Short mmCIF file of C-alpha atoms in Angstrom, two decimals:
data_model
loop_
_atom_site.label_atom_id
_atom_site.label_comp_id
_atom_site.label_asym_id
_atom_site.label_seq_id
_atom_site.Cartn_x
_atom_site.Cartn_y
_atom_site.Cartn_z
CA UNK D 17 145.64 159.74 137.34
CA UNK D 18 143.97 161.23 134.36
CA UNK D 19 145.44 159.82 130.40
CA UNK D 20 146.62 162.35 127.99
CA UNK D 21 146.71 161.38 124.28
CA UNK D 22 149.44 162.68 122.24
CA UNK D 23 149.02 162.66 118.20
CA UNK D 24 151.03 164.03 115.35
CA UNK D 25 150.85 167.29 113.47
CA UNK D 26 152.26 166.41 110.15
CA UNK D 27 152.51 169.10 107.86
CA UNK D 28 151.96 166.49 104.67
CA UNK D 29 150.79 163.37 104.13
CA UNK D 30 153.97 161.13 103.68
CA UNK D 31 154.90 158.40 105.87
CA UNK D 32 157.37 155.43 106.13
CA UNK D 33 154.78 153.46 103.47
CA UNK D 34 154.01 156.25 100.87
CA UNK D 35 155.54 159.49 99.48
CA UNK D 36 154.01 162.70 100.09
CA UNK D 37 151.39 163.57 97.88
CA UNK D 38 151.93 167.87 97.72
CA UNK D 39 154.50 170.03 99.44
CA UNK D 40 156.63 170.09 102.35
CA UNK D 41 154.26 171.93 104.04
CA UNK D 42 150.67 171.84 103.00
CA UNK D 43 148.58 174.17 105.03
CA UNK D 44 145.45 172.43 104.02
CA UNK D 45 146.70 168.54 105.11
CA UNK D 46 148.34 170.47 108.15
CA UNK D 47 145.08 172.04 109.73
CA UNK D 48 142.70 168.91 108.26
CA UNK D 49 145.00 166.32 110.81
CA UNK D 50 144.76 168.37 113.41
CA UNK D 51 140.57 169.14 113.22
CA UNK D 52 140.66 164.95 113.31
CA UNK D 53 142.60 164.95 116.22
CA UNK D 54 140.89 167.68 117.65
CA UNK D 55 137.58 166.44 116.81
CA UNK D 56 138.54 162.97 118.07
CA UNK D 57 139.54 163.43 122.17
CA UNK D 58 143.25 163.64 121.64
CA UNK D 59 144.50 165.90 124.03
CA UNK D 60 147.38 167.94 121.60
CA UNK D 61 150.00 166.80 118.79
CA UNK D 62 153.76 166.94 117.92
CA UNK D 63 155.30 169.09 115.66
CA UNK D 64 158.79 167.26 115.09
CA UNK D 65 161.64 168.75 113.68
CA UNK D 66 164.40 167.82 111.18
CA UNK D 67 167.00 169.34 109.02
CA UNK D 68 165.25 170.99 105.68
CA UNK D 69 161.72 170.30 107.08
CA UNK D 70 159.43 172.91 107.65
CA UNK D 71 160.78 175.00 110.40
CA UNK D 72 157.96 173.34 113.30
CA UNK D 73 157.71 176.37 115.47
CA UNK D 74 156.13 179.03 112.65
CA UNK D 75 153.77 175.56 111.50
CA UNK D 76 153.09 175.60 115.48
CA UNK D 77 151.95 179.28 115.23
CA UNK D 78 149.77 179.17 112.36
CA UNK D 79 148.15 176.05 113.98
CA UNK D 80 147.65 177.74 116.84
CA UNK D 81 145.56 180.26 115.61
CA UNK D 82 143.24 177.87 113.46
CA UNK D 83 142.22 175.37 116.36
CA UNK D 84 140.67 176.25 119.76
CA UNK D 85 141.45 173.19 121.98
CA UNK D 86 144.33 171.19 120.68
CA UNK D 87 147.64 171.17 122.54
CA UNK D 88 150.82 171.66 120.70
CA UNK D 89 154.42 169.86 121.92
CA UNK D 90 156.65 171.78 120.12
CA UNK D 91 160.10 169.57 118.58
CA UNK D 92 163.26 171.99 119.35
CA UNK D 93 167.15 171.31 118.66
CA UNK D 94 169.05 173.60 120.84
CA UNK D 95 171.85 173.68 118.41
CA UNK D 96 169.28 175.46 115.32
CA UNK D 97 168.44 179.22 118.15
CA UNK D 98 170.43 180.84 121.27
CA UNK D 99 168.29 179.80 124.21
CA UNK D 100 167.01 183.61 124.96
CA UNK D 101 165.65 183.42 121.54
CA UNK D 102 164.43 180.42 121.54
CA UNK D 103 162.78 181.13 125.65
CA UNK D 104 160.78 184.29 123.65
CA UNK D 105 159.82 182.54 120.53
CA UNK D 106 158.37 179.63 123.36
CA UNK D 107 157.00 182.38 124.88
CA UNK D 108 155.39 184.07 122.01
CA UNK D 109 153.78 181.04 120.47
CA UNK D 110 152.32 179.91 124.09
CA UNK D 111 150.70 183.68 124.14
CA UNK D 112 149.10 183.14 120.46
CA UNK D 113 148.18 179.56 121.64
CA UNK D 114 146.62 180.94 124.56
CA UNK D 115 149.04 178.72 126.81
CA UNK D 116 148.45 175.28 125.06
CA UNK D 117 152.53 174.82 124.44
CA UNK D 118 154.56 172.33 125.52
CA UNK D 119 158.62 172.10 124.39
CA UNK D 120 159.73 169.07 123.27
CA UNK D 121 164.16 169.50 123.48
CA UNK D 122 165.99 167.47 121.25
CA UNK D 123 169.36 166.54 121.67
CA UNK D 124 170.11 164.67 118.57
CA UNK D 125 171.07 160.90 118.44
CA UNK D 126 172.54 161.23 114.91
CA UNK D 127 175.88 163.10 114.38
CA UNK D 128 175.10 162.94 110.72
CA UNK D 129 171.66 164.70 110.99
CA UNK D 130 173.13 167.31 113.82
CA UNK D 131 176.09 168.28 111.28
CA UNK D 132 173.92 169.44 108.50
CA UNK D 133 173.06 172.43 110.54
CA UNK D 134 176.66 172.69 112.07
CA UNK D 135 176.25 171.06 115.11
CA UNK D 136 179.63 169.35 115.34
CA UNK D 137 179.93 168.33 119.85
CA UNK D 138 180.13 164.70 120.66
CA UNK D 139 176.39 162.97 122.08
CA UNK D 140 178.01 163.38 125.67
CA UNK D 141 178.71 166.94 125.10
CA UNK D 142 175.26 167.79 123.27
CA UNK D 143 173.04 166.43 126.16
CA UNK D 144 175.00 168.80 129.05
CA UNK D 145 174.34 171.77 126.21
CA UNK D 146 170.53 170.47 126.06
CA UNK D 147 170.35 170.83 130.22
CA UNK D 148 172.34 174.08 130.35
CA UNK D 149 169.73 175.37 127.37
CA UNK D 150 166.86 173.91 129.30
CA UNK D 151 168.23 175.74 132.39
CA UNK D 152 168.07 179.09 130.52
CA UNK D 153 165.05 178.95 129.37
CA UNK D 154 163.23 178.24 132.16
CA UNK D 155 164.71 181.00 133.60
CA UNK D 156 163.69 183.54 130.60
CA UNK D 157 160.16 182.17 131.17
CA UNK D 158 159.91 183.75 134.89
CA UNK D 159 162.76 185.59 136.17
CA UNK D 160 161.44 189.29 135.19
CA UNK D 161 165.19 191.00 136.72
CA UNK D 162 168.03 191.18 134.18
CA UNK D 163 170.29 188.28 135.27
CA UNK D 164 173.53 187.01 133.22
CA UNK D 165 174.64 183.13 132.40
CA UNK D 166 178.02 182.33 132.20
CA UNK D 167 178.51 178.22 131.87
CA UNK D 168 179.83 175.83 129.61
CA UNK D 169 178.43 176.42 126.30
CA UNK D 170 176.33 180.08 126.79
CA UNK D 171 177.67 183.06 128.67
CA UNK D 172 175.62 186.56 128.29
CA UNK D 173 175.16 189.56 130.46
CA UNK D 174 172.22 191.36 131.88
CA UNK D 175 168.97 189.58 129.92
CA UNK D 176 165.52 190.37 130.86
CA UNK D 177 162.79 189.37 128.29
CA UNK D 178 159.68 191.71 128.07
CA UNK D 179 157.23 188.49 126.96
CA UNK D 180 156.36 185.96 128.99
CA UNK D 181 154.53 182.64 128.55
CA UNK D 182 150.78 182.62 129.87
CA UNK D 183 150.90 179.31 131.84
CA UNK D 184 152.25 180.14 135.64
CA UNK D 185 154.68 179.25 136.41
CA UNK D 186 156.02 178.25 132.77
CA UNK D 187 155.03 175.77 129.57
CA UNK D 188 155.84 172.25 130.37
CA UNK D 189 159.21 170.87 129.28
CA UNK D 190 159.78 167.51 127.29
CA UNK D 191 162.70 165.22 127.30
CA UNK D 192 163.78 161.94 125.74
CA UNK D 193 166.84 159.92 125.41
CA UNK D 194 167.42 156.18 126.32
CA UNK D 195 171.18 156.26 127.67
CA UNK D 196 172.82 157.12 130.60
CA UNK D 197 173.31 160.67 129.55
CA UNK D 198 169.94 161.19 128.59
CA UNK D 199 168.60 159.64 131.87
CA UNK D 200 170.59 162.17 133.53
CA UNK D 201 169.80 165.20 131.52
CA UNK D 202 165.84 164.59 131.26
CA UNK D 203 165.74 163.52 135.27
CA UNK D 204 166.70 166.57 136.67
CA UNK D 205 164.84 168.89 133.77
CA UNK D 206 161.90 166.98 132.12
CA UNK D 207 158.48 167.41 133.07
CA UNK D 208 157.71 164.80 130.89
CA UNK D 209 160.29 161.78 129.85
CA UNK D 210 159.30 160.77 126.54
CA UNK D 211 160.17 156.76 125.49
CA UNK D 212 159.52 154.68 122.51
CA UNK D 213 157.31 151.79 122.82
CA UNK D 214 159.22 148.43 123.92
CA UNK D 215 158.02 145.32 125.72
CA UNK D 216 156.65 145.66 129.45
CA UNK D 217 159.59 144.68 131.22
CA UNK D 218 161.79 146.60 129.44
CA UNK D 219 159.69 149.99 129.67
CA UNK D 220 159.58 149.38 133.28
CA UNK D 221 162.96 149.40 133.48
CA UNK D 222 163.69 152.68 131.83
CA UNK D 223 161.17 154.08 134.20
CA UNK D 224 163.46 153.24 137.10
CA UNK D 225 166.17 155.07 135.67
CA UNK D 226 164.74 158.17 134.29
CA UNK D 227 163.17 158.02 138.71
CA UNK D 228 166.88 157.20 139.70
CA UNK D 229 168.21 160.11 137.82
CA UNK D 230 165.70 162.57 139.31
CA UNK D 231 166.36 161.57 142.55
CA UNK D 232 170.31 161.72 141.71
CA UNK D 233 169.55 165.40 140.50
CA UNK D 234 167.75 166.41 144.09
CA UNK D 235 164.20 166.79 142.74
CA UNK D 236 161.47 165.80 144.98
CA UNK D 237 159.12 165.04 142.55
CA UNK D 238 159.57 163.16 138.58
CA UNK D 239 158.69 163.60 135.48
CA UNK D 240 155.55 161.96 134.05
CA UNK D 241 156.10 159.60 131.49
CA UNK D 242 155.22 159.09 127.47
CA UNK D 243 155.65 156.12 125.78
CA UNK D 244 155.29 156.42 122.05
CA UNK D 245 153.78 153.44 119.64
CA UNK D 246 152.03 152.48 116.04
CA UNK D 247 148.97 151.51 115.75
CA UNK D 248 147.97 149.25 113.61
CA UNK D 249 144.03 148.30 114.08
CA UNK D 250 141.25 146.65 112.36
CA UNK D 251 137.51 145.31 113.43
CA UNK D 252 139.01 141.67 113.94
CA UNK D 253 142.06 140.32 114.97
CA UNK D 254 142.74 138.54 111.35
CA UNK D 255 142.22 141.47 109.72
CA UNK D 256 144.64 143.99 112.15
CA UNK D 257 147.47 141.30 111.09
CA UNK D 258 146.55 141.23 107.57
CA UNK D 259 147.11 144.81 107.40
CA UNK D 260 150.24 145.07 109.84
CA UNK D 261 151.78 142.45 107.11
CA UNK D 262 150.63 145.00 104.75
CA UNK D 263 151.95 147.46 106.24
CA UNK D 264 155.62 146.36 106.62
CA UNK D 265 155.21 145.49 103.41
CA UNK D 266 154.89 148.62 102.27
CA UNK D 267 157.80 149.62 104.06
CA UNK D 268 160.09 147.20 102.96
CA UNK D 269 159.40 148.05 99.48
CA UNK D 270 160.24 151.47 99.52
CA UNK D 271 163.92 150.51 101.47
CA UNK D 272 164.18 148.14 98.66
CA UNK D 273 163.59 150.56 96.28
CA UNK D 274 166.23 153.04 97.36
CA UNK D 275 163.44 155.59 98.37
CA UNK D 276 164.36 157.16 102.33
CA UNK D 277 162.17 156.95 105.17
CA UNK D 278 163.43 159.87 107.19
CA UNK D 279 166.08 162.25 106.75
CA UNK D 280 166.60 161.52 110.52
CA UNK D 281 167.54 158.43 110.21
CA UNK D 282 170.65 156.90 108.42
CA UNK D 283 169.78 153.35 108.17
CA UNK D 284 170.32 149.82 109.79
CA UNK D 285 173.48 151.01 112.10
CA UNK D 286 171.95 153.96 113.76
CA UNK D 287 174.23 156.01 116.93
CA UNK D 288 171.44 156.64 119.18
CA UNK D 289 171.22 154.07 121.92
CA UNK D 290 167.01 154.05 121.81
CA UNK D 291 167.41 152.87 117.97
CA UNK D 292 170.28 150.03 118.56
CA UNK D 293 167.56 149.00 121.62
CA UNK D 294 164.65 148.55 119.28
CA UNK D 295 166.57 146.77 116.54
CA UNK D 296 168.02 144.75 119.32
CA UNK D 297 164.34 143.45 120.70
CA UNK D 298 163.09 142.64 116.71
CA UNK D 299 166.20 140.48 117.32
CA UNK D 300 164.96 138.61 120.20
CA UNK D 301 161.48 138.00 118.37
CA UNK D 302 158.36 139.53 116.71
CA UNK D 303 155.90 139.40 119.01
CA UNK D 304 155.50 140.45 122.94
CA UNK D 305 152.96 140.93 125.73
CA UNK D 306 149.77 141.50 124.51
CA UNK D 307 150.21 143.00 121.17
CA UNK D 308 153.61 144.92 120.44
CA UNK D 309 155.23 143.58 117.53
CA UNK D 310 158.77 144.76 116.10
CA UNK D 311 158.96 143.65 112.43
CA UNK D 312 157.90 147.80 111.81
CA UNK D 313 161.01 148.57 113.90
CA UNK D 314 163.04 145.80 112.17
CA UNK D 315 161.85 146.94 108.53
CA UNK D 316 162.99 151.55 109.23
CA UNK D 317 166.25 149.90 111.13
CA UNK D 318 164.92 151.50 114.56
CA UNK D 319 163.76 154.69 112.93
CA UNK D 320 162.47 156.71 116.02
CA UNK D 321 158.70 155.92 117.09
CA UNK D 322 158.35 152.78 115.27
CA UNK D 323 156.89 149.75 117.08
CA UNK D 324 153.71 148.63 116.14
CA UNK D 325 150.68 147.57 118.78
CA UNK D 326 148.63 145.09 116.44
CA UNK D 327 144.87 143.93 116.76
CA UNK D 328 141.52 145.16 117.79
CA UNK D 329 140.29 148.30 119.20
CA UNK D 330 139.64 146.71 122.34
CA UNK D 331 143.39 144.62 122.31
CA UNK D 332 145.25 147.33 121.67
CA UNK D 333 143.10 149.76 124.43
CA UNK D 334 144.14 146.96 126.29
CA UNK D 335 147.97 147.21 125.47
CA UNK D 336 147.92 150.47 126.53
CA UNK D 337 146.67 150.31 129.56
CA UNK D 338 149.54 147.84 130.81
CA UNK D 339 151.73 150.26 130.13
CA UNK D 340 149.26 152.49 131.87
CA UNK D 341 149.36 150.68 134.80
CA UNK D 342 153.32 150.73 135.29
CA UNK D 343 152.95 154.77 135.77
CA UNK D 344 153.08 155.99 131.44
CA UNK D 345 149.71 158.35 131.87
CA UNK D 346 151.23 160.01 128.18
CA UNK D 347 150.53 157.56 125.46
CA UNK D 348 151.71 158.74 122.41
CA UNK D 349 149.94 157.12 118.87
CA UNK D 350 150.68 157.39 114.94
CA UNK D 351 149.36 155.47 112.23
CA UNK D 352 150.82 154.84 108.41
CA UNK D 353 148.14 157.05 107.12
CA UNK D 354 147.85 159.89 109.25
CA UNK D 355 144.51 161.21 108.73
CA UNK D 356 142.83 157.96 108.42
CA UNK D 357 144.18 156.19 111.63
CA UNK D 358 144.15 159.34 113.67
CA UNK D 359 140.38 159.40 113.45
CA UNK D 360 139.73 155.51 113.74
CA UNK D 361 142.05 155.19 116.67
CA UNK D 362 140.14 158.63 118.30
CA UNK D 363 137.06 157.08 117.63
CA UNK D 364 137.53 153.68 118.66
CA UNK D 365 140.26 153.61 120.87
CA UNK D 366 140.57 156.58 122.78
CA UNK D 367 137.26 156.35 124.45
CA UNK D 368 137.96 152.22 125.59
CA UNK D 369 141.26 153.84 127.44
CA UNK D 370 139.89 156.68 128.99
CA UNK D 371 136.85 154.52 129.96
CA UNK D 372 139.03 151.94 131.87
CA UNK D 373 141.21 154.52 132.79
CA UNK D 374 138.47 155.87 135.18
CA UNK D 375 137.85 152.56 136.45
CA UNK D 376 141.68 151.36 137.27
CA UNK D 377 141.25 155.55 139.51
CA UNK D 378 138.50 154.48 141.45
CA UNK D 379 139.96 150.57 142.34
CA UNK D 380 143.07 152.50 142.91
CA UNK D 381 141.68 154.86 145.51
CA UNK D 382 140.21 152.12 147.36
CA UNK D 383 142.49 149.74 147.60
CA UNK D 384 145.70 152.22 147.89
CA UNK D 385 148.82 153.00 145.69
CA UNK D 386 150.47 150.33 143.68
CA UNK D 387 154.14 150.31 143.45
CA UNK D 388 156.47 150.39 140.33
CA UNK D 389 158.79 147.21 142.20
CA UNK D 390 154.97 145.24 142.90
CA UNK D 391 154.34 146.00 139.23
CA UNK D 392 157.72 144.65 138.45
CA UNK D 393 157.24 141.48 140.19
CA UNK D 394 153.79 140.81 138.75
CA UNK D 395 155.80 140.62 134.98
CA UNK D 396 158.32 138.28 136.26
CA UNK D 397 155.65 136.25 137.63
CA UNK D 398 153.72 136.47 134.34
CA UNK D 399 157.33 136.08 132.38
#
C-alpha cells in the first residue's frame, strides 16, 4: 500500500524549545514551511487549531492558493462553527484548494482549553457531539435535496447547501482519540484514525480497537491509520543523541523557566487519556524498539505529538517502517525547528521509506497478506 507523509503548517516559527521569533501568524514563515515540505516529497501538512491561535481554516485558504501540490488536513473543534457552516466553509476551501482538503475533527481532551471558547459538555458528551457533527457534514457535502437534522445536540429544518466540495464523493475525514469513546466515535466516522507515536506493541494494540470499533459500528471497511512522531536525526548515531539530549534540554529549560509550551496543554496532570498514556510509558523507561524514546514526552508532560524517534536517517526510516508494517501507511513527522528538520527529514528520510516501502509491496504481493494477529505474535516473540 502506498506511504503518505504528513508535515506541519506552522504559521510561526516557535516550538516546545524556542519562542517565536515574529507574529502569531507570519505569512512569510507560513508559505516558506510549506515550499520545504512541498519541495521535499511530503504528501500535505496540518494546520492545528487552538484557542487564540490563528483561526487555521482562513491560514488553510491563503495556503491554498500559494502552493500547487501540497495537501492540507485541516484542525476543526466542532464546538468553535454550526456544522452547516462549518460543511460549506470545508467545502469552499476544498474548491480554492482544488480538492487537496482533508478535516481533521477535534474533540478536545482538555476541559480547560474547550471552556475558553464556551464549550462547557463533559469528554463523554463532546465525542457523541463530534460524531453527530461529523454525521452532518458529510451529509452537507453530497446530499443536494433540502433535508432537516433533529438529534441530540443540532436540530434544523430544510438545509440544502449550493457549494459543494470537488472530491466525489466528499474530502476525507480525520479522527483521533485514545479512549473508549474516541475508539467508538472515530471507528464508525474516520477515514483516517490519527495516533501518537508509542512503542510497537502498544500501537498495535490501539489498532485493534479503533478495527473493533468499526466493525461494532457496521462498516465493512476501516479507517487507515496515522501515527504521529519527532524526529530527531543526525549523520551518526552519537551525534542524533547528542542533539536529542539537546533537545530536551531545551525543553526543560523553558518549563523551568515558567515559559508555556502550548496553550493546549495544562501541564504534568493532563485529562486526555492519549497524554496520561505517554507519560505513563516515559514511566516504564526511555528507550524502546528500535529508536522511540520518551524523555521529549516526559519533559511537555504528554503534550500531544511528542515522542521522539532518535538516530540516523537510515534508523529512523527504519522505525518507521515497523510501524509500517503493522498497517500505519500515514506517518506523521515534526521536528524542534520546523523549517530546518522538515527539509533534512524530506531529503533524507522520506526517500529511504518510500524506497523500502515499494519493496515490502512487491514481497507482499508474492508471498500474500500478512495479518495484524501474525504481526502481533512476531513482537511477543521479539519481546
Amino acid at each position: 500500500m502506498p506511504v503518505e507523509f504528513l508535515g506541519i503548517a506552522a504559521t510561526n516559527d516557535g516550538s516546545e524549545t524556542a519562542p517565536r521569533s515574529g507574529a502569531a501568524f507570519d505569512k512569510e514563515y507560513t508559505l516558506r514551511l510549506a515550499r520545504a515540505h512541498e519541495d521535499h516529497g511530503w504528501d500535505r501538512v496540518l494546520f492545528a487549531y487552538g484557542s487564540g491561535s490563528p483561526i487555521p481554516a482562513a491560514a488553510a485558504g491563503y495556503l491554498a492558493a500559494k502552493v500547487e501540490k501540497l495537501q492540507i488536513l485541516l484542525a476543526h473543534r466542532p464546538n468553535v462553527s454550526y456544522p452547516t457552516y462549518a460543511a460549506r466553509t470545508f467545502a469552499t476551501l476544498d474548491q480554492v484548494s482544488d480538492g487537496r482538503l482533508t478535516v481533521h475533527f477535534i474533540t478536545g481532551g482538555s476541559d480547560h482549553e474547550q471552556r475558553r471558547e464556551g464549550d462547557t459538555l463533559t469528554k463523554d458528551e463532546r465525542y457523541a457531539r463530534t460524531r453527530e457533527y461529523i454525521e452532518i457534514v458529510k451529509k452537507v457535502w453530497t446530499r443536494h435535496e433540502p433535508f432537516d437534522h433533529e438529534g441530540p445536540h443540532y436540530r434544523f429544518q430544510d438545509f440544502v447547501s449550493d457549494v459543494f466540495p470537488v472530491q466525489e464523493p466528499r474530502p476525507g475525514v480525520s479522527f483521533g482519540g485514545s479512549s473508549p469513546a474516541a475508539y467508538a466515535a472515530g471507528g464508525a466516522e474516520a477515514d483516517v484514525y490519527c495516533l501518537w507515536g508509542e512503542p510497537l506493541a502498544e500501537t498495535a494494540q490501539q489498532i485493534e480497537e479503533v478495527t473493533r470499533a468499526a466493525r461494532a459500528a457496521g462498516r465493512d471497511d476501516v479507517p487507515r491509520v496515522q501515527v504521529a512522531f519527532r524526529p530527531i536525526i543526525a549523520p551518526t548515531e552519537e551525534l542524533a543523541w547528542e542533539k536529542a539530549r539537546r533537545t530536551v534540554g531545551a525543553i526543560r529549560e523553558r518549563r523551568a523557566d515558567g515559559k508555556p509550551l502550548t496553550r493546549r496543554h495544562s501541564g504534568d496532570t493532563p485529562e486526555n487519556t492519549g497524554s496520561r498514556r505517554l507519560i505513563a510509558i516515559a514511566e516504564q523507561g526511555e528507550r524502546f524498539d528500535r529508536a522511540l524514546w520518551t524523555p521529549t514526552a516526559a519533559a511537555t508532560g504528554g503534550a500531544g505529538n511528542s515522542n521522539a524517534l532518535v538516530g540516523t536517517p537510515e534508523t529512523v526510516a527504519q522505525a518507521l517502517l515497523d510501524y509500517y508494517d503493522l498497517g500505519v501507511d500515514i506517518l506523521s513527522a515534526r521536528g524542534y525547528d520546523l523549517l530546518d528538520d522538515a527539509v533534512d527529514f524530506g531529503r533524507y528520510v522520506i526517500p529511504l521509506v518510500r524506497e523500502e516501502v515499494a519493496k515490502r509491496d512487491r514481497e507482499r504481493a508474492a508471498r500474500g497478506p500478512q495479518t495484524l494477529e501474525r504481526t502481533l505474535s512476531s513482537l511477543a516473540v521479539a519481546g
